[in-house]
Coordinates of C-alpha atoms in Angstrom, one line a residue:
X270 CA 27.2 39.4 -4.2
X271 CA 25.1 36.5 -5.4
X272 CA 22.8 36.7 -8.5
X273 CA 19.2 36.9 -7.6
X274 CA 17.6 33.4 -7.8
X275 CA 14.7 35.0 -9.7
X276 CA 17.1 36.0 -12.6
X277 CA 19.1 32.9 -12.8
X278 CA 16.6 30.1 -12.2
X279 CA 14.8 28.3 -15.1
X280 CA 11.1 29.0 -15.2
X281 CA 9.1 25.9 -14.9
X282 CA 5.4 26.3 -15.9
X283 CA 2.7 23.7 -15.3
X284 CA -0.8 23.6 -16.5
X285 CA -3.4 22.9 -13.9
X286 CA -7.1 22.3 -13.4
X287 CA -6.9 22.1 -9.7
X288 CA -5.1 24.1 -7.0
X289 CA -4.5 21.1 -4.7
X290 CA -0.9 20.5 -4.4
X291 CA 0.0 16.9 -3.7
X292 CA 3.5 15.7 -2.5
X293 CA 4.7 12.7 -0.9
X294 CA 6.5 13.2 2.3
X295 CA 10.1 12.0 2.1
X296 CA 12.6 12.2 4.8
X297 CA 16.3 11.3 4.4
X298 CA 18.0 9.2 7.0
X299 CA 21.2 10.7 8.4
X300 CA 24.0 8.2 7.7
X301 CA 27.5 8.2 9.1
X302 CA 30.3 8.7 6.5
X303 CA 33.5 10.3 6.1
X304 CA 33.4 14.0 5.0
X305 CA 34.6 13.6 1.4
X306 CA 33.0 14.6 -1.8
X307 CA 32.9 10.9 -2.7
X308 CA 30.0 10.4 -0.3
X309 CA 27.6 11.5 -3.0
X310 CA 27.7 8.1 -4.6
X311 CA 25.8 6.6 -1.7
X312 CA 23.0 9.2 -1.9
X313 CA 19.8 7.9 -3.6
X314 CA 18.9 9.7 -6.8
X315 CA 15.5 10.7 -5.3
X316 CA 17.4 12.7 -2.7
X317 CA 19.1 14.9 -5.3
X318 CA 16.1 15.8 -7.5
X319 CA 13.5 18.5 -7.4
X320 CA 11.5 16.4 -9.9
X321 CA 12.4 13.3 -11.8
X322 CA 15.4 14.0 -13.9
X323 CA 15.8 17.6 -12.6
X324 CA 18.6 18.3 -10.1
X325 CA 17.5 20.1 -6.9
X326 CA 18.3 23.8 -6.6
X327 CA 17.7 24.0 -2.8
X328 CA 17.8 21.7 0.1
X329 CA 15.7 21.7 3.3
X330 CA 17.9 20.9 6.4
X331 CA 16.5 20.0 9.7
X332 CA 18.9 20.3 12.6
X333 CA 18.5 18.4 15.8
X334 CA 16.8 20.1 18.6
X335 CA 19.2 22.1 20.9
X336 CA 21.9 22.6 18.2
X337 CA 23.1 26.2 17.4
X338 CA 22.1 25.7 13.8
X339 CA 18.5 25.0 14.8
X340 CA 18.2 28.2 16.8
X341 CA 20.5 30.6 15.0
X342 CA 20.4 31.8 11.4
X343 CA 24.0 33.0 11.4
X344 CA 25.0 29.5 12.8
X345 CA 23.0 27.9 9.9
X346 CA 24.6 30.2 7.5
X347 CA 28.1 29.5 8.7
X348 CA 27.3 25.7 8.5
X349 CA 26.1 26.1 4.9
X350 CA 29.3 28.0 3.9
X351 CA 31.4 25.2 5.6
X352 CA 29.5 22.5 3.6
X353 CA 30.1 24.5 0.4
X354 CA 33.8 24.9 1.0
X355 CA 34.1 21.1 1.5
X356 CA 32.3 20.3 -1.7
X357 CA 33.4 23.2 -3.9
X358 CA 30.0 24.4 -4.3
X359 CA 28.2 27.7 -3.6
X360 CA 26.1 26.7 -0.7
X361 CA 24.2 29.5 0.9
X362 CA 21.6 29.7 3.8
X363 CA 18.4 31.4 2.5
X364 CA 15.9 31.5 5.2
X365 CA 14.2 29.7 8.1
X366 CA 11.0 27.6 7.4
X367 CA 8.0 27.7 9.6
X368 CA 9.0 24.3 11.0
X369 CA 12.4 25.5 12.0
X370 CA 14.2 23.8 9.2
X371 CA 16.8 25.7 7.1
X372 CA 16.4 26.4 3.3
X373 CA 19.7 26.2 1.6
X374 CA 20.5 27.3 -1.9
X375 CA 23.0 25.3 -3.9
X376 CA 24.0 27.8 -6.6
X377 CA 23.8 27.6 -10.4
X378 CA 23.7 24.6 -12.8
X379 CA 24.6 21.8 -10.4
X380 CA 24.5 18.2 -11.6
X381 CA 22.8 15.5 -9.5
X382 CA 26.3 14.3 -8.6
X383 CA 27.1 17.8 -7.3
X384 CA 23.9 17.8 -5.3
X385 CA 24.7 14.4 -4.0
X386 CA 27.9 15.6 -2.6
X387 CA 26.3 18.5 -0.7
X388 CA 23.5 16.1 0.6
X389 CA 26.2 13.6 1.7
X390 CA 28.0 16.3 3.8
X391 CA 24.9 17.2 5.6
X392 CA 23.9 13.5 6.1
X393 CA 27.3 12.9 7.7
X394 CA 26.8 15.8 10.1
X395 CA 25.7 14.5 13.5
X396 CA 23.8 17.7 14.2
X397 CA 21.6 17.2 11.2
X398 CA 18.3 15.3 11.7
X399 CA 17.4 15.2 8.1
X400 CA 18.2 16.9 4.6
X401 CA 15.8 16.6 1.7
X402 CA 15.6 18.2 -1.7
X403 CA 13.2 21.2 -2.1
X404 CA 11.0 19.4 -4.6
X405 CA 8.9 20.8 -7.3
X406 CA 5.3 20.3 -6.8
X407 CA 2.8 20.5 -9.5
X408 CA -1.0 21.1 -9.2
X409 CA -2.8 17.8 -9.5
X410 CA -6.3 17.5 -10.7
X411 CA -8.5 14.7 -9.5
X412 CA -9.3 12.2 -12.3
X413 CA -12.2 13.6 -14.4
X414 CA -14.1 10.3 -14.3
X415 CA -17.7 11.3 -13.5
X416 CA -18.1 8.8 -10.7
X417 CA -14.7 9.2 -9.1
X418 CA -16.0 11.2 -6.1
X419 CA -17.9 8.1 -5.0
X420 CA -14.8 6.0 -4.9
X421 CA -14.0 6.6 -1.2
X422 CA -11.9 3.5 -1.2
X423 CA -9.2 5.2 -3.3
X424 CA -8.9 8.6 -1.6
X425 CA -10.6 9.1 1.7
X426 CA -8.2 9.9 4.4
X427 CA -9.8 7.6 7.1
X428 CA -10.1 4.3 5.3
X429 CA -9.1 4.9 1.6
X430 CA -5.9 3.4 0.3
X431 CA -4.2 6.6 -0.6
X432 CA -4.1 5.7 -4.3
X433 CA -3.9 9.2 -5.9
X434 CA -0.6 9.8 -4.2
X435 CA 0.9 7.0 -6.0
X436 CA -0.2 8.0 -9.4
X437 CA 2.5 10.6 -10.0
X438 CA 5.1 7.8 -9.7
X439 CA 3.3 4.8 -11.3
X440 CA 0.0 4.0 -13.1
X441 CA 0.8 0.3 -13.8
X442 CA 2.1 0.8 -17.4
X443 CA 3.7 -2.4 -18.8
X444 CA 1.9 -4.7 -16.4
X445 CA -0.8 -7.3 -17.3
X446 CA -3.1 -8.4 -14.5
X447 CA -4.9 -11.8 -15.0
X448 CA -8.4 -11.8 -13.5
X449 CA -9.2 -15.3 -12.9
X450 CA -13.0 -15.0 -12.5
X451 CA -16.2 -15.1 -14.4
X452 CA -14.8 -13.6 -17.5
X453 CA -15.5 -10.2 -19.1
X454 CA -18.7 -8.6 -20.3
X455 CA -18.1 -5.6 -22.7
X456 CA -17.8 -2.3 -21.0
X457 CA -16.6 0.9 -22.6
X458 CA -14.9 2.1 -19.4
X459 CA -12.7 -1.0 -19.5
X460 CA -12.5 -2.0 -23.1
X461 CA -9.2 -0.1 -23.9
X462 CA -7.4 -2.0 -21.2
X463 CA -8.6 -5.5 -22.0
X464 CA -6.2 -7.9 -23.7
X465 CA -6.6 -11.5 -24.8
X466 CA -7.5 -14.0 -22.1
X467 CA -9.0 -17.6 -22.1
X468 CA -12.1 -19.6 -21.1
X469 CA -11.0 -22.5 -19.0
X470 CA -14.3 -23.9 -18.1
X471 CA -14.4 -27.4 -19.4
X472 CA -17.8 -28.5 -18.1
X473 CA -20.6 -27.2 -20.4
X474 CA -23.1 -27.3 -17.5
X475 CA -21.0 -24.7 -15.8
X476 CA -19.8 -22.7 -18.8
X477 CA -23.4 -21.7 -19.9
X478 CA -21.9 -20.6 -23.3
X479 CA -22.6 -23.9 -24.9
X480 CA -19.1 -25.1 -25.3
X481 CA -15.9 -26.1 -23.3
X482 CA -12.6 -24.4 -23.3
X483 CA -11.8 -21.7 -25.9
X484 CA -10.1 -18.5 -26.5
X485 CA -13.2 -16.4 -25.8
X486 CA -13.4 -15.4 -22.0
X487 CA -16.8 -13.5 -22.5
X488 CA -19.1 -13.7 -19.6
X489 CA -22.5 -15.0 -20.7
X490 CA -23.9 -14.7 -17.2
X491 CA -23.8 -16.9 -14.2
X492 CA -27.4 -16.7 -13.1
X493 CA -29.1 -19.8 -11.6
X494 CA -32.6 -20.9 -10.5
X495 CA -33.6 -21.8 -7.0
X496 CA -32.2 -25.2 -5.9
X497 CA -30.3 -25.5 -9.2
X498 CA -27.0 -25.1 -7.2
X499 CA -28.0 -27.2 -4.4
X500 CA -31.1 -28.0 -2.2
X501 CA -32.2 -24.8 -0.5
X502 CA -29.9 -22.5 -2.5
X503 CA -32.1 -19.6 -3.6
X504 CA -32.0 -18.2 -7.2
X505 CA -29.4 -15.6 -8.1
X506 CA -29.1 -13.1 -10.9
X507 CA -26.0 -13.0 -13.0
X508 CA -23.1 -11.3 -10.9
X509 CA -20.8 -10.0 -13.7
X510 CA -18.3 -10.4 -10.9
X511 CA -15.1 -10.5 -13.1
X512 CA -16.0 -7.2 -14.7
X513 CA -16.5 -5.5 -11.4
X514 CA -13.2 -6.8 -10.2
X515 CA -11.4 -5.7 -13.4
X516 CA -12.8 -2.2 -13.1
X517 CA -11.3 -1.7 -9.6
X518 CA -8.0 -2.8 -11.0
X519 CA -7.8 -0.9 -14.3
X520 CA -10.9 1.0 -15.4
X521 CA -9.9 3.6 -18.0
X522 CA -9.2 6.8 -16.3
X523 CA -9.4 10.5 -17.2
X524 CA -11.8 9.6 -19.9
X525 CA -14.7 11.8 -18.5
X526 CA -16.7 8.6 -17.8
X527 CA -17.5 6.3 -15.0
X528 CA -14.9 5.2 -12.5
X529 CA -11.1 5.3 -12.1
X530 CA -9.0 2.2 -12.0
X531 CA -6.2 1.8 -9.4
X532 CA -3.7 0.8 -11.9
X533 CA -5.3 2.4 -15.0
X534 CA -2.1 2.1 -17.1
X535 CA -2.2 -1.7 -16.7
X536 CA -3.9 -4.3 -18.8
X537 CA -6.5 -6.8 -17.8
X538 CA -6.4 -10.4 -19.2
X539 CA -9.8 -12.0 -18.3
X540 CA -9.4 -15.7 -17.6
X541 CA -12.7 -17.4 -17.1
X542 CA -13.1 -20.3 -14.5
X543 CA -16.3 -19.4 -12.7
X544 CA -19.7 -20.0 -14.4
X545 CA -23.1 -21.4 -13.1
X546 CA -22.8 -22.4 -9.5
X547 CA -19.1 -21.7 -9.4
X548 CA -15.9 -23.3 -10.8
X549 CA -13.7 -26.4 -10.3
X550 CA -10.2 -26.6 -8.9
X551 CA -9.0 -28.3 -12.1
X552 CA -9.9 -25.3 -14.3
X553 CA -8.5 -22.8 -11.7
X554 CA -5.3 -24.7 -11.6
X555 CA -4.9 -24.6 -15.3
X556 CA -5.8 -20.9 -15.4
X557 CA -3.1 -20.1 -12.8
X558 CA -0.6 -22.0 -14.8
X559 CA -1.4 -20.5 -18.2
X560 CA -1.8 -16.8 -16.9
X561 CA 1.7 -16.9 -15.4
X562 CA 3.3 -18.3 -18.6
X563 CA 3.1 -22.0 -17.9
X564 CA 2.1 -24.7 -20.4
X565 CA -1.3 -26.2 -20.4
X566 CA -2.0 -29.1 -22.6
X567 CA -4.4 -28.3 -25.5
X568 CA -4.3 -24.5 -24.8
X569 CA -2.3 -22.2 -27.0
X570 CA 0.7 -20.4 -25.4
X571 CA -0.2 -17.2 -23.6
X572 CA 0.8 -14.0 -25.4
X573 CA -0.3 -11.8 -22.5
X574 CA 1.7 -13.3 -19.6
X575 CA 0.5 -11.7 -16.3
X576 CA 2.9 -10.6 -13.6
X577 CA -0.2 -10.3 -11.2
X578 CA -3.0 -12.7 -10.7
X579 CA -6.2 -11.7 -9.0
X580 CA -8.4 -14.5 -7.6
X581 CA -11.4 -13.1 -5.9
X582 CA -12.8 -16.6 -5.3
X583 CA -12.6 -19.5 -2.7
X584 CA -14.0 -22.6 -1.2
X585 CA -13.9 -24.3 2.1
X586 CA -11.1 -26.6 3.4
X587 CA -7.4 -26.7 3.3
X588 CA -5.3 -25.6 0.4
X589 CA -4.8 -28.8 -1.6
X590 CA -1.4 -29.9 -2.9
X591 CA -2.7 -29.6 -6.4
X592 CA -3.6 -25.8 -6.0
X593 CA -0.5 -25.1 -4.0
X594 CA 1.6 -26.6 -6.7
X595 CA 0.1 -24.4 -9.4
X596 CA 0.5 -21.2 -7.1
X597 CA 4.0 -22.0 -6.2
X598 CA 5.0 -22.6 -9.9
X599 CA 3.3 -19.3 -10.8
X600 CA 5.3 -17.4 -8.2
X601 CA 8.5 -19.1 -9.2
X602 CA 7.8 -17.7 -12.7
X603 CA 7.7 -14.2 -11.3
X604 CA 4.0 -13.7 -11.0
X605 CA 2.4 -12.3 -7.7
X606 CA -0.8 -14.1 -6.6
X607 CA -3.4 -12.1 -4.8
X608 CA -6.4 -14.0 -3.3
X609 CA -9.5 -13.2 -1.3
X610 CA -9.5 -14.2 2.4
X611 CA -13.2 -15.0 2.1
X612 CA -16.5 -13.7 3.4
X613 CA -17.5 -16.2 6.1
X614 CA -16.5 -14.2 9.2
X615 CA -14.3 -17.1 10.0
X616 CA -10.6 -17.8 10.3
X617 CA -9.1 -17.9 6.8
X618 CA -7.2 -21.0 7.8
X619 CA -10.5 -22.8 6.9
X620 CA -10.8 -21.4 3.4
X621 CA -8.8 -21.9 0.2
X622 CA -7.0 -20.4 -1.6
X623 CA -6.8 -17.7 1.1
X624 CA -4.9 -20.2 3.3
X625 CA -2.4 -21.2 0.6
X626 CA 1.3 -20.4 0.9
X627 CA 2.9 -17.9 -1.6
X628 CA -0.1 -15.7 -1.9
X629 CA -1.1 -12.3 -0.7
X630 CA -4.2 -13.1 1.3
X631 CA -6.5 -10.1 1.6
X632 CA -9.0 -9.2 4.3
X633 CA -11.8 -6.5 3.7
X634 CA -12.2 -3.2 5.6
X635 CA -15.3 -1.0 5.8
X636 CA -15.5 2.8 5.3
X637 CA -14.4 3.4 8.9
X638 CA -11.3 1.4 8.5
X639 CA -12.4 -1.5 10.7
X640 CA -12.6 -5.1 9.6
X641 CA -15.8 -5.6 7.6
X642 CA -18.3 -7.7 9.4
X643 CA -18.3 -10.5 6.9
X644 CA -14.5 -10.7 6.3
X645 CA -12.4 -13.6 7.3
X646 CA -9.4 -13.0 9.5
X647 CA -6.5 -14.8 11.1
X648 CA -2.8 -15.1 11.1
X649 CA -2.6 -16.2 7.5
X650 CA -4.2 -12.8 6.4
X651 CA -1.3 -10.7 4.9
X652 CA -2.9 -7.3 4.3
X653 CA -6.3 -5.5 4.5
X654 CA -7.9 -3.3 1.9
X655 CA -11.2 -1.5 1.3
X656 CA -14.0 -4.1 0.6
X657 CA -16.9 -2.0 1.6
X658 CA -20.0 -2.7 3.8
X659 CA -23.3 -2.0 2.1
X660 CA -25.3 -2.9 5.2
X661 CA -24.4 0.6 6.5
X662 CA -25.4 2.2 3.3
X663 CA -25.2 1.4 -0.4
X664 CA -22.6 4.1 -1.0
X665 CA -20.3 2.5 1.6
X666 CA -19.7 -0.4 -0.9
X667 CA -17.1 -0.4 -3.7
X668 CA -18.3 1.2 -6.9
X669 CA -17.1 -0.4 -10.2
X670 CA -18.0 -1.4 -13.7
X671 CA -20.9 -3.9 -14.2
X672 CA -23.8 -4.8 -16.5
X673 CA -27.5 -4.3 -16.0
X674 CA -28.6 -7.7 -17.4
X675 CA -30.2 -10.0 -14.8
X676 CA -29.4 -13.1 -16.8
X677 CA -27.7 -12.4 -20.1
X678 CA -25.7 -9.2 -20.9
X679 CA -27.7 -6.0 -21.5
X680 CA -26.5 -2.4 -21.1
X681 CA -23.3 -1.5 -19.3
X682 CA -23.6 -0.1 -15.8
X683 CA -21.9 0.6 -12.5
X684 CA -22.8 -0.8 -9.1
X685 CA -21.7 -1.0 -5.5
X686 CA -20.5 -4.4 -4.3
X687 CA -19.0 -5.5 -1.0
X688 CA -16.7 -8.4 -0.2
X689 CA -13.1 -9.5 0.1
X690 CA -13.6 -10.1 -3.7
X691 CA -13.7 -6.2 -3.9
X692 CA -10.7 -5.8 -1.4
X693 CA -8.5 -8.3 -3.3
X694 CA -8.4 -6.2 -6.7
X695 CA -7.3 -3.1 -4.6
X696 CA -4.2 -5.1 -3.7
X697 CA -3.7 -6.6 -7.3
X698 CA -3.9 -3.0 -8.6
X699 CA -1.4 -1.9 -6.0
X700 CA 1.0 -4.8 -7.0
X701 CA 0.6 -3.6 -10.7
X702 CA 1.7 0.0 -9.6
X703 CA 4.7 -1.5 -7.7
X704 CA 5.8 -3.9 -10.5
X705 CA 5.6 -1.0 -13.0
X706 CA 7.6 1.3 -10.7
X707 CA 10.3 -1.3 -10.2
X708 CA 10.2 -4.3 -12.5
X709 CA 13.0 -6.1 -10.9
X710 CA 11.1 -6.9 -7.7
X711 CA 10.2 -10.5 -7.0
X712 CA 6.7 -11.4 -5.7
X713 CA 8.2 -11.9 -2.2
X714 CA 9.7 -8.3 -2.3
X715 CA 6.5 -6.9 -3.5
X716 CA 4.6 -8.5 -0.7
X717 CA 7.1 -7.2 1.8
X718 CA 7.0 -3.8 0.5
X719 CA 3.2 -3.6 0.7
X720 CA 3.2 -5.0 4.3
X721 CA 6.1 -2.7 5.5
X722 CA 4.4 0.4 4.2
X723 CA 0.9 -0.3 5.4
X724 CA -0.7 1.9 8.1
X725 CA -2.4 0.7 11.2
X726 CA -6.2 0.0 10.8
X727 CA -8.2 3.1 11.7
X728 CA -10.8 0.7 13.2
X729 CA -11.0 -2.5 15.1
X730 CA -10.0 -6.0 13.9
X731 CA -10.3 -9.0 16.2
X732 CA -8.5 -12.2 15.1
X733 CA -5.8 -10.7 12.7
X734 CA -6.0 -8.4 9.7
X735 CA -2.4 -8.7 8.5
X736 CA 0.1 -5.8 8.4
X737 CA -2.7 -3.2 8.3
X738 CA -4.4 -1.0 5.6
X739 CA -2.5 -0.9 2.5
X740 CA -1.1 2.4 1.5
X741 CA -0.5 2.8 -2.2
X742 CA 1.4 6.1 -2.3
X743 CA 3.8 5.0 0.5
X744 CA 4.5 1.6 -1.1
X745 CA 5.0 2.9 -4.6
X746 CA 7.3 5.6 -3.3
X747 CA 9.3 3.0 -1.3
X748 CA 10.0 0.7 -4.3
X749 CA 10.8 3.7 -6.5
X750 CA 13.4 5.0 -4.0
X751 CA 11.5 8.2 -2.9
X752 CA 10.3 7.2 0.5
X753 CA 8.8 4.4 2.6
X754 CA 10.4 1.1 3.3
X755 CA 11.1 -1.9 1.0
X756 CA 12.1 -4.1 3.9
X757 CA 14.6 -4.1 6.6
X758 CA 15.8 -5.6 10.0
X759 CA 13.4 -6.7 12.6
X760 CA 14.2 -6.4 16.3
X761 CA 12.0 -8.4 18.7
X762 CA 11.3 -8.7 22.4
X763 CA 9.4 -11.9 23.2
X764 CA 9.5 -11.7 27.0
X765 CA 5.9 -11.5 28.4
X766 CA 5.1 -8.7 30.8
X767 CA 1.9 -8.7 32.9
X768 CA -0.1 -5.5 32.7
X769 CA -1.5 -4.4 36.1
X770 CA -5.2 -3.7 36.2
X771 CA -5.8 0.0 36.5
X772 CA -2.2 0.4 37.5
X773 CA 1.2 1.8 36.6
X774 CA 2.5 1.6 33.1
X775 CA 4.8 -1.3 32.2
X776 CA 7.7 -0.9 29.8
X777 CA 9.5 -3.5 27.6
X778 CA 12.8 -2.7 25.9
X779 CA 14.4 -3.5 22.6
X780 CA 18.1 -2.6 22.0
X781 CA 18.6 -1.6 18.4
X782 CA 22.3 -1.7 17.0
X783 CA 23.9 -1.9 13.6
X784 CA 21.7 0.7 12.0
X785 CA 23.0 3.8 10.2
X786 CA 21.6 7.2 10.9
X787 CA 18.0 8.0 11.8
X788 CA 15.0 5.7 12.0
X789 CA 12.6 5.5 9.0
X790 CA 9.6 7.6 8.2
X791 CA 7.6 4.4 8.4
X792 CA 8.9 2.6 11.4
X793 CA 6.8 -0.5 11.9
X794 CA 5.9 -1.4 15.4
X795 CA 4.3 -4.7 15.8
X796 CA 2.3 -5.3 19.1
X797 CA 0.8 -8.5 20.5
X798 CA -1.1 -7.9 23.7
X799 CA -3.8 -10.3 25.3
X800 CA -6.3 -8.2 27.2
X801 CA -10.0 -8.7 27.9
X802 CA -11.0 -5.1 27.2
X803 CA -8.5 -3.4 25.1
X804 CA -10.3 0.0 25.3
X805 CA -8.6 0.3 28.7
X806 CA -5.2 0.4 27.2
X807 CA -2.8 3.3 26.3
X808 CA 0.2 2.3 24.3
X809 CA 3.2 4.5 23.5
X810 CA 6.5 3.9 21.7
X811 CA 9.4 5.6 23.5
X812 CA 12.5 6.5 21.5
X813 CA 16.0 6.3 22.8
X814 CA 16.0 10.0 23.6
X815 CA 12.8 9.6 25.6
X816 CA 10.4 11.1 23.0
X817 CA 7.1 9.2 23.3
X818 CA 4.9 8.5 20.2
X819 CA 1.4 7.6 21.0
X820 CA 0.3 4.5 19.3
X821 CA -3.1 3.9 20.9
X822 CA -5.4 5.9 23.2
X823 CA -7.8 4.6 25.8
X824 CA -11.4 4.3 24.5
X825 CA -14.4 3.3 26.5
X826 CA -16.3 2.3 23.3
X827 CA -13.6 -0.3 22.2
X828 CA -14.8 -3.4 24.0
X829 CA -12.9 -5.9 21.9
X830 CA -10.3 -8.2 23.2
X831 CA -6.5 -8.0 22.6
X832 CA -4.3 -5.8 20.5
X833 CA -2.7 -7.7 17.7
X834 CA -1.6 -5.2 15.0
X835 CA 1.3 -3.2 13.4
X836 CA 1.5 0.5 13.9
X837 CA 3.4 2.9 11.6
X838 CA 5.4 5.8 13.2
X839 CA 7.3 8.7 11.5
X840 CA 10.5 8.4 13.6
X841 CA 12.7 10.1 11.1
X842 CA 13.8 12.6 13.7
X843 CA 15.2 9.8 16.0
X844 CA 18.6 8.1 16.0
X845 CA 17.9 4.4 15.0
X846 CA 20.4 2.9 17.3
X847 CA 19.7 2.8 21.1
X848 CA 17.2 1.4 23.5
X849 CA 13.6 1.8 22.4
X850 CA 10.7 1.0 24.8
X851 CA 7.0 0.0 24.5
X852 CA 5.0 1.5 27.3
X853 CA 1.6 0.0 28.1
X854 CA -0.8 1.2 30.8
X855 CA -4.2 -0.1 31.8
X856 CA -6.3 2.9 32.8
X857 CA -9.5 1.3 34.0
X858 CA -10.5 -1.4 36.4
X859 CA -11.9 -5.0 36.0
X860 CA -9.9 -6.2 33.0
X861 CA -6.4 -7.7 32.8
X862 CA -3.9 -8.7 30.3
X863 CA -0.2 -9.0 29.3
X864 CA 2.2 -7.8 26.7
X865 CA 3.2 -11.0 24.9
X866 CA 5.7 -9.6 22.5
X867 CA 6.6 -6.7 20.3
X868 CA 8.9 -5.8 17.4
X869 CA 10.4 -2.9 15.5
X870 CA 11.0 -3.3 11.7
X871 CA 13.4 -0.7 10.2

C-alpha cells in the first residue's frame, strides 16, 4: 500500500495578496521514440518541472479520443503501471480530471531525469495526445502601481498584449534598451531604471539646450511657435516624447506609484536625437551606431551597450543607404532594432525607418484590437501592438510617464498618448523580456519568435498589419522552453481557388510530412484571400482527422475587403503529419473573391 501523498510530499507555502492564479498553458507534443529510459534526454526541462528547478511529482496525461485509457480508469491505471515498470519508477493513476485527462503520481523523490524518463514513455505512446507536468501555481498579485488598472494595453483580454503572463518568466533583467528619441526628463517612476545615454544633436537650433553633442541626454523641451517649423505649421507644446516611450518600456514597477513598465527589470539608456522641429538622419545614424556598441568619432565609448533600440520616429521617403547601413551594422552587433511604422494611415513602404530592412516595424492597434485609424500598414509591417486611439475616449490611449511643463520641464506627470510611437515601445519591451529569458537569441530569432507567437488581430486591418497582435506571455514562454513556438517549418499552398458567391464551401489542401508527434499549441495559419466583402466569409482549418477549427465567422458589419492575416490555433490534440485543409465559404450574395494562398507554420 502506498504512503499517503499528504504525508510524504513537501509542503510548499507561498505568500499572496491576490487569489488570482495565473498559469501559462503548456501542451507537450507527442514524439515518436523507442521505448527506453534513455528517451528522457530528449524531454525539455520545462516538461519535467512543477516549478523552475523543482521536479514534477505528478503528470497530467491526455489520451486520444476513443482509446480505452480515455474512457476507463482501470485501463489508465494499468497503463500507468506499465509505464512505471519500463522506467523503474512507482507510477500510479490517481484520478480522472474534469477534462477527461488522467492525473498520474510519480512516487517519492524523483529527479528531473527520472521524470523525463516517464514523460518520454508517455510521449512515445501513440495512444497519448499529450503529457504535461502538474505544475505548481502561485497566487499572483497585480502590480501595486497606482495607475496600473488604466493600462489596458498590458492586460485586457481583447486587445492587451498579455504582458502579466510573461512576468513570472522574465522582467527584462540584464537588458539595456536605448530609446533614441527626445531624451529624458526626470521622473521618479523611471529614475531607478535610467542609465547613461548621450545627446547626439549637433545643431544648436535643434538642440535647444544651448550646446551641441554632449553626455547629457536631458530633454529641455521641444516646443515651437507657429510657423517656426515651416509655413503653416501651428505651434506645439513640448512633447516629452522620449520619457513617455521610456515609461512604457521600463517604468519602475511594484513601487506603489504610477504605471508599470513592460520590461521593468530592464534599463533605459536615453539617446537624444530629436529636438525643436525634429532631428536629422546624421544624428540618428550616429545614435544607432553608438547605442549598439559601435564607434562614433568624437564620442566616448558606450558603457551601456543596448541589445534593444527603440525608434519611435520617422520621416517620408525610402530608407536611405546611410540609415540602412547603420541599422544593419547594429543588428550584426546583436542589437534588435524596433521602429514605428508611422501615423499617416498610409503604406509604410513610403516612410522611413519603418520601411528599412532588418528592423521590426510596428503598426498600432486600438482598444478593440483593430488597426488604429492613423496607423500605417502594408507588407513591410512585421507586428502590431497597442498604440491607443484617444478619439474614442482619452482613456483609450496609452498611459505613461510625462512632464506637465508646456515649454520647459515642470512637475512630473502621467498622460495618455496615441500613435505607432506608443506601439513601438510595447515591442521593444517585449524584446527585452525575450532577450532576458534567452540571451543567446539573435535579433532574427527574436523577431521570428514574436511573429510566430502573435495572435490574430481581434479587429479589422486593411492593407496588412504583420503577423498579428503580439502576445508577450506566449513569446516569453516559447523562448524559455515552456510553450509557444520559436520558429519552425512552413508548408504552403499557392494554388488560387475561386470562392463561389453565396455558394458551397471550397477547400484547399496542404500535405504535412516530416514532423514528429502532434501539432503545436500555437499553430500559425496564414491566409491570403481577395474578396470584396469579407464579412460574407466563413473560414475553417480542418485537421487530418476531420476536426474543424473555426478561424473566422461571417459578420454583416465587417464590410472591409480581403482577408490577409495569420490565425493562431491550439492544435496540440492533432497529429501534425497528414493532410490539412482550409475551408472557405461565401454565405451571402453579391460579392466574390478567391483564395490566393495559405500556409501552416509549425
